[in-house]
mmCIF file of C-alpha atoms in Angstrom:
data_model
loop_
_atom_site.group_PDB
_atom_site.id
_atom_site.type_symbol
_atom_site.label_atom_id
_atom_site.label_comp_id
_atom_site.label_asym_id
_atom_site.label_seq_id
_atom_site.Cartn_x
_atom_site.Cartn_y
_atom_site.Cartn_z
ATOM 1 C CA UNK A 1470 -2.463 -32.669 -63.479
ATOM 2 C CA UNK A 1471 -4.744 -32.589 -66.507
ATOM 3 C CA UNK A 1472 -7.802 -30.487 -67.030
ATOM 4 C CA UNK A 1473 -9.950 -33.606 -66.461
ATOM 5 C CA UNK A 1474 -9.822 -32.676 -62.793
ATOM 6 C CA UNK A 1475 -12.369 -29.957 -63.469
ATOM 7 C CA UNK A 1476 -16.050 -30.990 -63.121
ATOM 8 C CA UNK A 1477 -17.778 -31.714 -66.414
ATOM 9 C CA UNK A 1478 -21.334 -30.617 -65.528
ATOM 10 C CA UNK A 1479 -23.288 -28.536 -63.018
ATOM 11 C CA UNK A 1480 -25.125 -30.694 -60.460
ATOM 12 C CA UNK A 1481 -27.932 -29.743 -58.080
ATOM 13 C CA UNK A 1482 -25.625 -30.457 -55.143
ATOM 14 C CA UNK A 1483 -23.047 -28.063 -56.573
ATOM 15 C CA UNK A 1484 -25.700 -25.333 -56.829
ATOM 16 C CA UNK A 1485 -26.816 -25.850 -53.204
ATOM 17 C CA UNK A 1486 -23.221 -25.683 -51.976
ATOM 18 C CA UNK A 1487 -22.603 -22.549 -54.034
ATOM 19 C CA UNK A 1488 -25.758 -20.852 -52.711
ATOM 20 C CA UNK A 1489 -24.898 -21.598 -49.076
ATOM 21 C CA UNK A 1490 -21.356 -20.259 -49.417
ATOM 22 C CA UNK A 1491 -22.663 -17.236 -51.300
ATOM 23 C CA UNK A 1492 -25.296 -16.853 -48.572
ATOM 24 C CA UNK A 1493 -22.565 -16.180 -46.029
ATOM 25 C CA UNK A 1494 -21.010 -13.673 -48.449
ATOM 26 C CA UNK A 1495 -24.386 -11.913 -48.752
ATOM 27 C CA UNK A 1496 -24.842 -11.963 -44.968
ATOM 28 C CA UNK A 1497 -21.435 -10.443 -44.214
ATOM 29 C CA UNK A 1498 -21.995 -7.771 -46.861
ATOM 30 C CA UNK A 1499 -25.200 -6.651 -45.122
ATOM 31 C CA UNK A 1500 -23.298 -6.136 -41.872
ATOM 32 C CA UNK A 1501 -20.233 -4.705 -43.608
ATOM 33 C CA UNK A 1502 -22.345 -1.874 -45.062
ATOM 34 C CA UNK A 1503 -24.441 -1.326 -41.924
ATOM 35 C CA UNK A 1504 -22.495 1.638 -40.398
ATOM 36 C CA UNK A 1505 -23.274 3.767 -43.457
ATOM 37 C CA UNK A 1506 -27.012 3.527 -42.711
ATOM 38 C CA UNK A 1507 -26.583 3.889 -38.934
ATOM 39 C CA UNK A 1508 -24.091 6.750 -39.195
ATOM 40 C CA UNK A 1509 -25.958 9.294 -37.039
ATOM 41 C CA UNK A 1510 -27.148 6.686 -34.525
ATOM 42 C CA UNK A 1511 -23.620 5.374 -33.998
ATOM 43 C CA UNK A 1512 -22.051 8.845 -33.739
ATOM 44 C CA UNK A 1513 -24.592 9.850 -31.101
ATOM 45 C CA UNK A 1514 -24.723 6.591 -29.125
ATOM 46 C CA UNK A 1515 -20.958 6.000 -29.090
ATOM 47 C CA UNK A 1516 -20.068 9.725 -28.869
ATOM 48 C CA UNK A 1517 -17.683 9.751 -31.863
ATOM 49 C CA UNK A 1518 -16.880 12.112 -34.749
ATOM 50 C CA UNK A 1519 -16.388 11.307 -38.453
ATOM 51 C CA UNK A 1520 -12.738 10.278 -38.028
ATOM 52 C CA UNK A 1521 -13.574 7.869 -35.203
ATOM 53 C CA UNK A 1522 -16.548 6.462 -37.080
ATOM 54 C CA UNK A 1523 -14.295 5.915 -40.094
ATOM 55 C CA UNK A 1524 -11.838 4.056 -37.855
ATOM 56 C CA UNK A 1525 -14.602 1.912 -36.326
ATOM 57 C CA UNK A 1526 -15.938 1.009 -39.760
ATOM 58 C CA UNK A 1527 -12.419 0.597 -41.176
ATOM 59 C CA UNK A 1528 -11.505 -1.878 -38.417
ATOM 60 C CA UNK A 1529 -13.528 -4.386 -40.405
ATOM 61 C CA UNK A 1530 -11.093 -4.200 -43.301
ATOM 62 C CA UNK A 1531 -7.770 -4.409 -41.427
ATOM 63 C CA UNK A 1532 -7.945 -8.133 -40.495
ATOM 64 C CA UNK A 1533 -9.948 -8.840 -43.640
ATOM 65 C CA UNK A 1534 -6.976 -7.636 -45.694
ATOM 66 C CA UNK A 1535 -4.228 -9.106 -43.516
ATOM 67 C CA UNK A 1536 -5.814 -12.572 -43.335
ATOM 68 C CA UNK A 1537 -6.597 -13.020 -47.030
ATOM 69 C CA UNK A 1538 -3.338 -14.818 -47.768
ATOM 70 C CA UNK A 1539 -3.413 -17.083 -44.670
ATOM 71 C CA UNK A 1540 -7.049 -17.868 -45.460
ATOM 72 C CA UNK A 1541 -6.144 -18.793 -49.029
ATOM 73 C CA UNK A 1542 -3.317 -21.051 -47.864
ATOM 74 C CA UNK A 1543 -5.631 -22.766 -45.371
ATOM 75 C CA UNK A 1544 -8.253 -23.351 -48.050
ATOM 76 C CA UNK A 1545 -5.612 -24.919 -50.301
ATOM 77 C CA UNK A 1546 -4.823 -27.442 -47.567
ATOM 78 C CA UNK A 1547 -7.822 -28.058 -45.301
ATOM 79 C CA UNK A 1548 -11.586 -28.622 -45.419
ATOM 80 C CA UNK A 1549 -13.499 -25.669 -46.843
ATOM 81 C CA UNK A 1550 -16.601 -26.834 -44.952
ATOM 82 C CA UNK A 1551 -14.913 -26.655 -41.525
ATOM 83 C CA UNK A 1552 -13.211 -23.345 -42.263
ATOM 84 C CA UNK A 1553 -16.418 -21.743 -43.549
ATOM 85 C CA UNK A 1554 -18.437 -23.002 -40.578
ATOM 86 C CA UNK A 1555 -15.868 -21.638 -38.127
ATOM 87 C CA UNK A 1556 -15.633 -18.189 -39.686
ATOM 88 C CA UNK A 1557 -19.426 -17.858 -40.006
ATOM 89 C CA UNK A 1558 -19.780 -18.628 -36.281
ATOM 90 C CA UNK A 1559 -17.054 -16.122 -35.385
ATOM 91 C CA UNK A 1560 -18.641 -13.482 -37.598
ATOM 92 C CA UNK A 1561 -22.007 -13.884 -35.870
ATOM 93 C CA UNK A 1562 -20.283 -13.609 -32.473
ATOM 94 C CA UNK A 1563 -18.666 -10.357 -33.636
ATOM 95 C CA UNK A 1564 -22.048 -8.979 -34.670
ATOM 96 C CA UNK A 1565 -23.453 -9.866 -31.232
ATOM 97 C CA UNK A 1566 -20.567 -8.038 -29.540
ATOM 98 C CA UNK A 1567 -21.145 -5.002 -31.783
ATOM 99 C CA UNK A 1568 -24.814 -4.971 -30.761
ATOM 100 C CA UNK A 1569 -23.771 -4.664 -27.094
ATOM 101 C CA UNK A 1570 -20.908 -2.178 -27.613
ATOM 102 C CA UNK A 1571 -21.039 0.834 -25.283
ATOM 103 C CA UNK A 1572 -17.909 2.627 -26.503
ATOM 104 C CA UNK A 1573 -15.845 3.106 -29.640
ATOM 105 C CA UNK A 1574 -13.207 0.620 -28.456
ATOM 106 C CA UNK A 1575 -15.645 -2.273 -28.059
ATOM 107 C CA UNK A 1576 -17.320 -1.426 -31.360
ATOM 108 C CA UNK A 1577 -13.915 -1.406 -33.077
ATOM 109 C CA UNK A 1578 -13.004 -4.798 -31.578
ATOM 110 C CA UNK A 1579 -16.327 -6.219 -32.743
ATOM 111 C CA UNK A 1580 -15.787 -4.920 -36.273
ATOM 112 C CA UNK A 1581 -12.242 -6.335 -36.155
ATOM 113 C CA UNK A 1582 -13.602 -9.811 -35.322
ATOM 114 C CA UNK A 1583 -16.200 -9.530 -38.074
ATOM 115 C CA UNK A 1584 -13.569 -8.504 -40.611
ATOM 116 C CA UNK A 1585 -11.252 -11.341 -39.663
ATOM 117 C CA UNK A 1586 -14.044 -13.862 -40.155
ATOM 118 C CA UNK A 1587 -15.105 -12.237 -43.423
ATOM 119 C CA UNK A 1588 -11.609 -12.772 -44.849
ATOM 120 C CA UNK A 1589 -12.643 -16.284 -45.916
ATOM 121 C CA UNK A 1590 -16.038 -15.412 -47.376
ATOM 122 C CA UNK A 1591 -15.299 -14.663 -51.015
ATOM 123 C CA UNK A 1592 -12.233 -16.848 -51.507
ATOM 124 C CA UNK A 1593 -14.174 -19.796 -50.038
ATOM 125 C CA UNK A 1594 -16.696 -19.335 -52.837
ATOM 126 C CA UNK A 1595 -13.901 -19.189 -55.409
ATOM 127 C CA UNK A 1596 -12.435 -22.374 -53.953
ATOM 128 C CA UNK A 1597 -15.744 -24.242 -54.025
ATOM 129 C CA UNK A 1598 -16.592 -23.013 -57.535
ATOM 130 C CA UNK A 1599 -13.188 -24.205 -58.749
ATOM 131 C CA UNK A 1600 -13.908 -27.731 -57.461
ATOM 132 C CA UNK A 1601 -17.645 -28.018 -58.166
ATOM 133 C CA UNK A 1602 -18.340 -25.956 -61.320
ATOM 134 C CA UNK A 1603 -17.144 -26.699 -64.895
ATOM 135 C CA UNK A 1604 -14.307 -24.469 -66.027
ATOM 136 C CA UNK A 1605 -16.248 -22.860 -68.891
ATOM 137 C CA UNK A 1606 -18.787 -21.516 -66.348
ATOM 138 C CA UNK A 1607 -16.249 -20.259 -63.811
ATOM 139 C CA UNK A 1608 -16.512 -16.526 -64.633
ATOM 140 C CA UNK A 1609 -20.323 -16.703 -64.636
ATOM 141 C CA UNK A 1610 -20.457 -18.224 -61.145
ATOM 142 C CA UNK A 1611 -17.898 -15.774 -59.805
ATOM 143 C CA UNK A 1612 -20.155 -13.046 -61.180
ATOM 144 C CA UNK A 1613 -23.192 -14.639 -59.528
ATOM 145 C CA UNK A 1614 -21.305 -14.690 -56.216
ATOM 146 C CA UNK A 1615 -20.489 -11.009 -56.623
ATOM 147 C CA UNK A 1616 -24.153 -10.420 -57.420
ATOM 148 C CA UNK A 1617 -25.282 -12.024 -54.165
ATOM 149 C CA UNK A 1618 -22.688 -10.036 -52.219
ATOM 150 C CA UNK A 1619 -23.960 -6.866 -53.857
ATOM 151 C CA UNK A 1620 -27.514 -7.819 -52.928
ATOM 152 C CA UNK A 1621 -26.241 -7.947 -49.354
ATOM 153 C CA UNK A 1622 -25.048 -4.370 -49.723
ATOM 154 C CA UNK A 1623 -28.409 -3.440 -51.236
ATOM 155 C CA UNK A 1624 -30.291 -5.050 -48.348
ATOM 156 C CA UNK A 1625 -27.910 -3.349 -45.930
ATOM 157 C CA UNK A 1626 -29.066 0.053 -47.175
ATOM 158 C CA UNK A 1627 -32.767 -0.639 -47.770
ATOM 159 C CA UNK A 1628 -33.959 -3.186 -45.211
ATOM 160 C CA UNK A 1629 -31.784 -1.731 -42.445
ATOM 161 C CA UNK A 1630 -33.120 1.775 -42.963
ATOM 162 C CA UNK A 1631 -36.660 0.389 -42.631
ATOM 163 C CA UNK A 1632 -35.818 -1.720 -39.572
ATOM 164 C CA UNK A 1633 -34.217 1.285 -37.881
ATOM 165 C CA UNK A 1634 -37.528 3.130 -38.193
ATOM 166 C CA UNK A 1635 -39.088 0.534 -35.879
ATOM 167 C CA UNK A 1636 -36.263 -0.880 -33.753
ATOM 168 C CA UNK A 1637 -33.150 0.313 -31.944
ATOM 169 C CA UNK A 1638 -29.947 -0.384 -33.892
ATOM 170 C CA UNK A 1639 -28.771 -2.728 -31.118
ATOM 171 C CA UNK A 1640 -31.899 -4.871 -31.477
ATOM 172 C CA UNK A 1641 -31.423 -5.062 -35.241
ATOM 173 C CA UNK A 1642 -27.778 -6.113 -34.912
ATOM 174 C CA UNK A 1643 -28.698 -8.734 -32.294
ATOM 175 C CA UNK A 1644 -31.233 -10.260 -34.663
ATOM 176 C CA UNK A 1645 -28.658 -10.505 -37.431
ATOM 177 C CA UNK A 1646 -26.216 -12.184 -35.033
ATOM 178 C CA UNK A 1647 -28.616 -15.073 -34.363
ATOM 179 C CA UNK A 1648 -29.312 -15.343 -38.093
ATOM 180 C CA UNK A 1649 -25.565 -15.901 -38.564
ATOM 181 C CA UNK A 1650 -25.521 -18.795 -36.079
ATOM 182 C CA UNK A 1651 -28.343 -20.503 -38.022
ATOM 183 C CA UNK A 1652 -26.414 -20.050 -41.281
ATOM 184 C CA UNK A 1653 -23.309 -21.640 -39.716
ATOM 185 C CA UNK A 1654 -25.376 -24.700 -38.788
ATOM 186 C CA UNK A 1655 -26.639 -25.080 -42.373
ATOM 187 C CA UNK A 1656 -23.095 -24.757 -43.737
ATOM 188 C CA UNK A 1657 -21.678 -27.532 -41.554
ATOM 189 C CA UNK A 1658 -24.580 -29.842 -42.445
ATOM 190 C CA UNK A 1659 -24.769 -29.310 -46.216
ATOM 191 C CA UNK A 1660 -21.466 -28.058 -47.640
ATOM 192 C CA UNK A 1661 -18.774 -30.466 -48.841
ATOM 193 C CA UNK A 1662 -15.318 -29.318 -49.926
ATOM 194 C CA UNK A 1663 -15.152 -31.267 -53.199
ATOM 195 C CA UNK A 1664 -17.167 -33.799 -55.241
ATOM 196 C CA UNK A 1665 -17.345 -37.314 -53.717
ATOM 197 C CA UNK A 1666 -15.650 -38.953 -56.716
ATOM 198 C CA UNK A 1667 -12.484 -37.006 -55.898
ATOM 199 C CA UNK A 1668 -11.233 -38.818 -52.812
ATOM 200 C CA UNK A 1669 -7.839 -37.169 -52.678
ATOM 201 C CA UNK A 1670 -6.914 -33.533 -53.030
ATOM 202 C CA UNK A 1671 -5.121 -32.702 -56.233
ATOM 203 C CA UNK A 1672 -2.214 -31.236 -54.258
ATOM 204 C CA UNK A 1673 -0.608 -32.653 -51.105
ATOM 205 C CA UNK A 1674 -0.796 -30.889 -47.763
ATOM 206 C CA UNK A 1675 2.987 -30.678 -47.771
ATOM 207 C CA UNK A 1676 2.976 -28.170 -50.631
ATOM 208 C CA UNK A 1677 5.584 -25.478 -49.982
ATOM 209 C CA UNK A 1678 3.493 -22.474 -48.944
ATOM 210 C CA UNK A 1679 6.321 -19.938 -49.164
ATOM 211 C CA UNK A 1680 7.308 -21.303 -52.550
ATOM 212 C CA UNK A 1681 3.716 -20.813 -53.737
ATOM 213 C CA UNK A 1682 3.669 -17.232 -52.455
ATOM 214 C CA UNK A 1683 6.987 -16.396 -54.109
ATOM 215 C CA UNK A 1684 5.788 -17.848 -57.394
ATOM 216 C CA UNK A 1685 2.549 -15.838 -57.249
ATOM 217 C CA UNK A 1686 4.301 -12.576 -56.348
ATOM 218 C CA UNK A 1687 6.837 -13.119 -59.139
ATOM 219 C CA UNK A 1688 4.076 -12.628 -61.721
ATOM 220 C CA UNK A 1689 3.797 -9.001 -62.840
ATOM 221 C CA UNK A 1690 0.082 -9.570 -63.451
ATOM 222 C CA UNK A 1691 -0.434 -10.321 -59.755
ATOM 223 C CA UNK A 1692 0.622 -6.785 -58.822
ATOM 224 C CA UNK A 1693 -1.208 -4.986 -61.606
ATOM 225 C CA UNK A 1694 -4.393 -6.977 -61.052
ATOM 226 C CA UNK A 1695 -4.111 -6.181 -57.336
ATOM 227 C CA UNK A 1696 -3.743 -2.439 -57.933
ATOM 228 C CA UNK A 1697 -6.635 -2.528 -60.388
ATOM 229 C CA UNK A 1698 -8.794 -4.431 -57.882
ATOM 230 C CA UNK A 1699 -8.001 -1.916 -55.155
ATOM 231 C CA UNK A 1700 -8.848 1.095 -57.330
ATOM 232 C CA UNK A 1701 -11.995 -0.354 -58.878
ATOM 233 C CA UNK A 1702 -13.497 -1.437 -55.519
ATOM 234 C CA UNK A 1703 -12.318 1.318 -53.136
ATOM 235 C CA UNK A 1704 -15.040 3.777 -54.317
ATOM 236 C CA UNK A 1705 -17.728 1.287 -53.278
ATOM 237 C CA UNK A 1706 -16.208 0.972 -49.804
ATOM 238 C CA UNK A 1707 -15.944 4.756 -49.492
ATOM 239 C CA UNK A 1708 -19.521 5.368 -50.614
ATOM 240 C CA UNK A 1709 -20.876 2.558 -48.419
ATOM 241 C CA UNK A 1710 -19.996 4.671 -45.350
ATOM 242 C CA UNK A 1711 -20.318 8.273 -46.567
ATOM 243 C CA UNK A 1712 -22.654 7.951 -49.567
ATOM 244 C CA UNK A 1713 -25.989 8.344 -47.769
ATOM 245 C CA UNK A 1714 -24.957 11.616 -46.093
ATOM 246 C CA UNK A 1715 -23.390 12.807 -49.365
ATOM 247 C CA UNK A 1716 -26.710 12.463 -51.183
ATOM 248 C CA UNK A 1717 -28.569 14.123 -48.296
ATOM 249 C CA UNK A 1718 -26.244 17.117 -47.902
ATOM 250 C CA UNK A 1719 -25.085 17.714 -51.484
ATOM 251 C CA UNK A 1720 -28.131 16.655 -53.489
ATOM 252 C CA UNK A 1721 -30.889 17.393 -50.955
ATOM 253 C CA UNK A 1722 -32.404 13.908 -50.728
ATOM 254 C CA UNK A 1723 -34.183 12.612 -47.657
ATOM 255 C CA UNK A 1724 -32.470 9.803 -45.742
ATOM 256 C CA UNK A 1725 -35.006 7.332 -47.136
ATOM 257 C CA UNK A 1726 -34.377 8.369 -50.772
ATOM 258 C CA UNK A 1727 -30.621 8.633 -50.213
ATOM 259 C CA UNK A 1728 -30.558 5.041 -48.932
ATOM 260 C CA UNK A 1729 -32.455 3.857 -51.995
ATOM 261 C CA UNK A 1730 -30.094 5.783 -54.282
ATOM 262 C CA UNK A 1731 -27.188 4.027 -52.575
ATOM 263 C CA UNK A 1732 -29.028 0.742 -53.041
ATOM 264 C CA UNK A 1733 -28.862 1.386 -56.798
ATOM 265 C CA UNK A 1734 -25.070 1.128 -56.564
ATOM 266 C CA UNK A 1735 -25.352 -2.378 -55.108
ATOM 267 C CA UNK A 1736 -27.992 -3.235 -57.692
ATOM 268 C CA UNK A 1737 -25.541 -2.173 -60.400
ATOM 269 C CA UNK A 1738 -22.924 -4.548 -58.991
ATOM 270 C CA UNK A 1739 -25.514 -7.320 -58.746
ATOM 271 C CA UNK A 1740 -26.585 -6.917 -62.376
ATOM 272 C CA UNK A 1741 -23.156 -6.286 -63.875
ATOM 273 C CA UNK A 1742 -21.155 -9.041 -62.138
ATOM 274 C CA UNK A 1743 -22.819 -12.087 -63.749
ATOM 275 C CA UNK A 1744 -23.239 -10.176 -67.027
ATOM 276 C CA UNK A 1745 -19.529 -9.342 -67.192
ATOM 277 C CA UNK A 1746 -18.679 -12.909 -66.214
ATOM 278 C CA UNK A 1747 -20.837 -14.314 -69.007
ATOM 279 C CA UNK A 1748 -19.529 -11.828 -71.583
ATOM 280 C CA UNK A 1749 -15.910 -12.565 -70.685
ATOM 281 C CA UNK A 1750 -16.546 -16.319 -70.948
ATOM 282 C CA UNK A 1751 -18.349 -15.849 -74.270
ATOM 283 C CA UNK A 1752 -15.847 -13.484 -75.914
ATOM 284 C CA UNK A 1753 -12.653 -14.629 -74.183
ATOM 285 C CA UNK A 1754 -11.915 -10.976 -73.366
ATOM 286 C CA UNK A 1755 -11.223 -9.902 -69.792
ATOM 287 C CA UNK A 1756 -9.100 -6.744 -69.980
ATOM 288 C CA UNK A 1757 -11.369 -4.973 -72.491
ATOM 289 C CA UNK A 1758 -14.324 -5.086 -70.114
ATOM 290 C CA UNK A 1759 -12.088 -4.091 -67.183
ATOM 291 C CA UNK A 1760 -11.121 -0.881 -69.007
ATOM 292 C CA UNK A 1761 -14.776 -0.190 -69.858
ATOM 293 C CA UNK A 1762 -15.748 -0.554 -66.192
ATOM 294 C CA UNK A 1763 -13.106 1.934 -65.060
ATOM 295 C CA UNK A 1764 -14.231 4.504 -67.643
ATOM 296 C CA UNK A 1765 -17.869 4.193 -66.540
ATOM 297 C CA UNK A 1766 -16.778 4.711 -62.932
ATOM 298 C CA UNK A 1767 -14.885 7.864 -63.884
ATOM 299 C CA UNK A 1768 -17.857 9.401 -65.640
ATOM 300 C CA UNK A 1769 -20.354 8.469 -62.912
ATOM 301 C CA UNK A 1770 -18.378 9.768 -59.920
ATOM 302 C CA UNK A 1771 -17.326 13.008 -61.634
ATOM 303 C CA UNK A 1772 -20.959 13.712 -62.531
ATOM 304 C CA UNK A 1773 -22.047 13.029 -58.926
ATOM 305 C CA UNK A 1774 -19.550 15.548 -57.570
ATOM 306 C CA UNK A 1775 -19.781 18.386 -60.101
ATOM 307 C CA UNK A 1776 -23.465 18.345 -61.124
ATOM 308 C CA UNK A 1777 -25.469 19.219 -58.010
ATOM 309 C CA UNK A 1778 -28.853 20.070 -59.570
ATOM 310 C CA UNK A 1779 -29.516 16.578 -60.846
ATOM 311 C CA UNK A 1780 -32.952 14.936 -60.422
ATOM 312 C CA UNK A 1781 -33.177 11.846 -58.263
ATOM 313 C CA UNK A 1782 -33.556 9.513 -61.247
ATOM 314 C CA UNK A 1783 -30.245 10.809 -62.663
ATOM 315 C CA UNK A 1784 -28.519 10.145 -59.333
ATOM 316 C CA UNK A 1785 -29.890 6.604 -59.354
ATOM 317 C CA UNK A 1786 -28.484 6.071 -62.864
ATOM 318 C CA UNK A 1787 -25.085 7.392 -61.743
ATOM 319 C CA UNK A 1788 -25.129 5.119 -58.689
ATOM 320 C CA UNK A 1789 -25.928 2.212 -61.018
ATOM 321 C CA UNK A 1790 -22.911 3.292 -63.078
ATOM 322 C CA UNK A 1791 -20.628 3.155 -60.024
ATOM 323 C CA UNK A 1792 -21.927 -0.326 -59.266
ATOM 324 C CA UNK A 1793 -21.416 -1.475 -62.852
ATOM 325 C CA UNK A 1794 -17.879 -0.089 -62.813
ATOM 326 C CA UNK A 1795 -16.902 -1.768 -59.567
ATOM 327 C CA UNK A 1796 -18.063 -5.148 -60.866
ATOM 328 C CA UNK A 1797 -14.833 -5.091 -62.884
ATOM 329 C CA UNK A 1798 -13.105 -6.713 -59.910
ATOM 330 C CA UNK A 1799 -14.937 -9.924 -60.842
ATOM 331 C CA UNK A 1800 -12.802 -10.169 -63.978
ATOM 332 C CA UNK A 1801 -9.639 -9.532 -61.993
ATOM 333 C CA UNK A 1802 -10.335 -12.727 -60.032
ATOM 334 C CA UNK A 1803 -11.007 -14.609 -63.251
ATOM 335 C CA UNK A 1804 -7.620 -13.495 -64.601
ATOM 336 C CA UNK A 1805 -6.005 -14.567 -61.325
ATOM 337 C CA UNK A 1806 -7.391 -18.052 -61.896
ATOM 338 C CA UNK A 1807 -6.309 -17.960 -65.561
ATOM 339 C CA UNK A 1808 -2.760 -17.089 -64.503
ATOM 340 C CA UNK A 1809 -2.324 -19.463 -61.544
ATOM 341 C CA UNK A 1810 -4.736 -22.378 -62.026
ATOM 342 C CA UNK A 1811 -5.793 -24.802 -59.289
ATOM 343 C CA UNK A 1812 -2.478 -25.429 -57.555
ATOM 344 C CA UNK A 1813 -2.154 -21.951 -56.062
ATOM 345 C CA UNK A 1814 -5.800 -20.971 -56.414
ATOM 346 C CA UNK A 1815 -6.500 -20.146 -52.752
ATOM 347 C CA UNK A 1816 -3.271 -18.260 -52.117
ATOM 348 C CA UNK A 1817 -3.529 -16.248 -55.347
ATOM 349 C CA UNK A 1818 -7.146 -15.305 -54.642
ATOM 350 C CA UNK A 1819 -6.178 -14.362 -51.090
ATOM 351 C CA UNK A 1820 -3.452 -12.017 -52.293
ATOM 352 C CA UNK A 1821 -5.762 -10.333 -54.787
ATOM 353 C CA UNK A 1822 -8.580 -10.006 -52.267
ATOM 354 C CA UNK A 1823 -6.115 -8.323 -49.892
ATOM 355 C CA UNK A 1824 -5.859 -5.488 -52.395
ATOM 356 C CA UNK A 1825 -9.663 -5.371 -52.717
ATOM 357 C CA UNK A 1826 -10.436 -4.953 -49.023
ATOM 358 C CA UNK A 1827 -7.450 -2.666 -48.425
ATOM 359 C CA UNK A 1828 -9.658 0.134 -49.749
ATOM 360 C CA UNK A 1829 -11.618 0.029 -46.500
ATOM 361 C CA UNK A 1830 -8.459 0.361 -44.420
ATOM 362 C CA UNK A 1831 -7.293 3.438 -46.301
ATOM 363 C CA UNK A 1832 -10.303 5.150 -47.809
ATOM 364 C CA UNK A 1833 -12.929 5.181 -45.049
ATOM 365 C CA UNK A 1834 -10.699 6.667 -42.301
ATOM 366 C CA UNK A 1835 -9.037 9.013 -44.834
ATOM 367 C CA UNK A 1836 -12.395 10.352 -45.989
ATOM 368 C CA UNK A 1837 -13.461 10.806 -42.357
ATOM 369 C CA UNK A 1838 -10.247 12.693 -41.564
ATOM 370 C CA UNK A 1839 -10.711 15.023 -44.542
ATOM 371 C CA UNK A 1840 -14.260 15.749 -43.376
ATOM 372 C CA UNK A 1841 -13.071 16.571 -39.852
ATOM 373 C CA UNK A 1842 -10.348 18.873 -41.205
ATOM 374 C CA UNK A 1843 -12.878 20.841 -43.237
ATOM 375 C CA UNK A 1844 -13.963 24.180 -41.810
ATOM 376 C CA UNK A 1845 -17.628 23.807 -42.748
ATOM 377 C CA UNK A 1846 -18.739 21.522 -39.930
ATOM 378 C CA UNK A 1847 -21.021 21.887 -36.919
ATOM 379 C CA UNK A 1848 -22.253 19.786 -34.024
ATOM 380 C CA UNK A 1849 -25.833 19.317 -32.796
ATOM 381 C CA UNK A 1850 -27.084 16.850 -30.169
ATOM 382 C CA UNK A 1851 -23.743 15.050 -30.143
ATOM 383 C CA UNK A 1852 -23.736 14.506 -33.936
ATOM 384 C CA UNK A 1853 -21.145 16.069 -36.252
ATOM 385 C CA UNK A 1854 -22.543 17.618 -39.441
ATOM 386 C CA UNK A 1855 -20.541 18.603 -42.544
ATOM 387 C CA UNK A 1856 -21.432 20.973 -45.380
ATOM 388 C CA UNK A 1857 -21.764 20.251 -49.096
ATOM 389 C CA UNK A 1858 -18.251 21.435 -49.987
ATOM 390 C CA UNK A 1859 -16.749 19.029 -47.455
ATOM 391 C CA UNK A 1860 -18.525 16.052 -49.003
ATOM 392 C CA UNK A 1861 -17.755 17.163 -52.576
ATOM 393 C CA UNK A 1862 -14.058 17.532 -51.804
ATOM 394 C CA UNK A 1863 -13.795 14.170 -50.106
ATOM 395 C CA UNK A 1864 -15.592 12.358 -52.942
ATOM 396 C CA UNK A 1865 -13.012 13.566 -55.457
ATOM 397 C CA UNK A 1866 -10.942 10.625 -54.224
ATOM 398 C CA UNK A 1867 -13.305 8.300 -56.085
ATOM 399 C CA UNK A 1868 -12.713 9.420 -59.697
ATOM 400 C CA UNK A 1869 -8.993 9.473 -58.874
ATOM 401 C CA UNK A 1870 -9.226 5.738 -58.068
ATOM 402 C CA UNK A 1871 -11.072 5.018 -61.308
ATOM 403 C CA UNK A 1872 -8.517 7.038 -63.298
ATOM 404 C CA UNK A 1873 -5.687 4.853 -61.970
ATOM 405 C CA UNK A 1874 -7.740 1.704 -62.735
ATOM 406 C CA UNK A 1875 -8.230 2.921 -66.318
ATOM 407 C CA UNK A 1876 -4.490 3.386 -66.818
ATOM 408 C CA UNK A 1877 -3.647 -0.001 -65.276
ATOM 409 C CA UNK A 1878 -6.260 -1.815 -67.357
ATOM 410 C CA UNK A 1879 -5.187 -0.075 -70.568
ATOM 411 C CA UNK A 1880 -1.430 -0.606 -70.384
ATOM 412 C CA UNK A 1881 -0.499 -3.289 -67.853
ATOM 413 C CA UNK A 1882 -3.112 -6.082 -67.908
ATOM 414 C CA UNK A 1883 -3.414 -8.711 -70.610
ATOM 415 C CA UNK A 1884 -5.581 -11.789 -71.041
ATOM 416 C CA UNK A 1885 -4.030 -15.174 -70.407
ATOM 417 C CA UNK A 1886 -5.414 -18.702 -70.426
ATOM 418 C CA UNK A 1887 -3.736 -21.738 -68.857
ATOM 419 C CA UNK A 1888 -3.983 -24.978 -70.804
ATOM 420 C CA UNK A 1889 -1.944 -27.197 -68.495
ATOM 421 C CA UNK A 1890 -1.389 -27.051 -64.738
ATOM 422 C CA UNK A 1891 1.781 -28.677 -63.495
#
């Protein structure tokens, strides 16, 4: 297949389709980050400690990681519109179940359903961008998608903290569930899988799925990009659950100011993702900016942990730095596309996104377990509290992740551009 398959210009219909798909990504990010803002409410209402809360929150990421590859294979073969509509509906149903959960088990099941549905969110965008957006704007639109997802995380820490001042957390979650059902209706009405002039898919439905997977996994870059993606994004997942309490306990912020400091992290991702996408398209460099992101993450997280007398504005700058650093995963997806092209686009993106969301499976429960093992904890009114040393020790995992990402980006990742797709 020649490169003529790629669209030659950006149309208004392509933008609408992109915004709707990215809208679901933004929506699921709001709910993905919600437990970090409702930490005390959930621990009290569901009668759980930090380990159990980490498991409840982490249940989102287990199916999200496991279903990335099946989701990618499905998107390579079937209608993106139908798949996206189905998963958006299922996600909203999971949110509704979470709103009515009365125990940790039900809450975990609800998060599991939400995570399974969310497995298609980002790779659906990548699939639609591949078919609707010109190739020379691919990295920019991937960055814009990441930006909208990050705005979801920002809204999840700012709007939710305001709503919780006026409404019970169950009422808030119920409202978001019905918003998801409306979004699913818009998706089925307005999204189309590919431009109308392309009547047939470029690749037949009989494509050998296992052969595709073997070919993808045979590439050394697949593994190194996956490890990089895991390490560069895991700190965001860890902070999304424990960051608010970290800023309250270690740096003495109020819950309101801690939530807004955390929002700066998502703002950093939102600003950096399209910027990095544009810069990589303009310069043709991917790996250079990936190394820079990892170094910024190292500096920002180390400063957060070891400098405790920082003013609030400095903490906001450091949170912005973490967000900027984690936007490096955008370029990992661009390199995945550069290495595998259209034929295995969905499966390759699914494999890489498995590494991305695996951080939630490992890091959130691990951080909760370390907190519970620490001696400096107490319990009041059914809520577990942890001292500053506990939070500082557990957040040392974050610079460790960025250190590994720096090494991977420096020595094992190289730029590659495909000129012909067979």
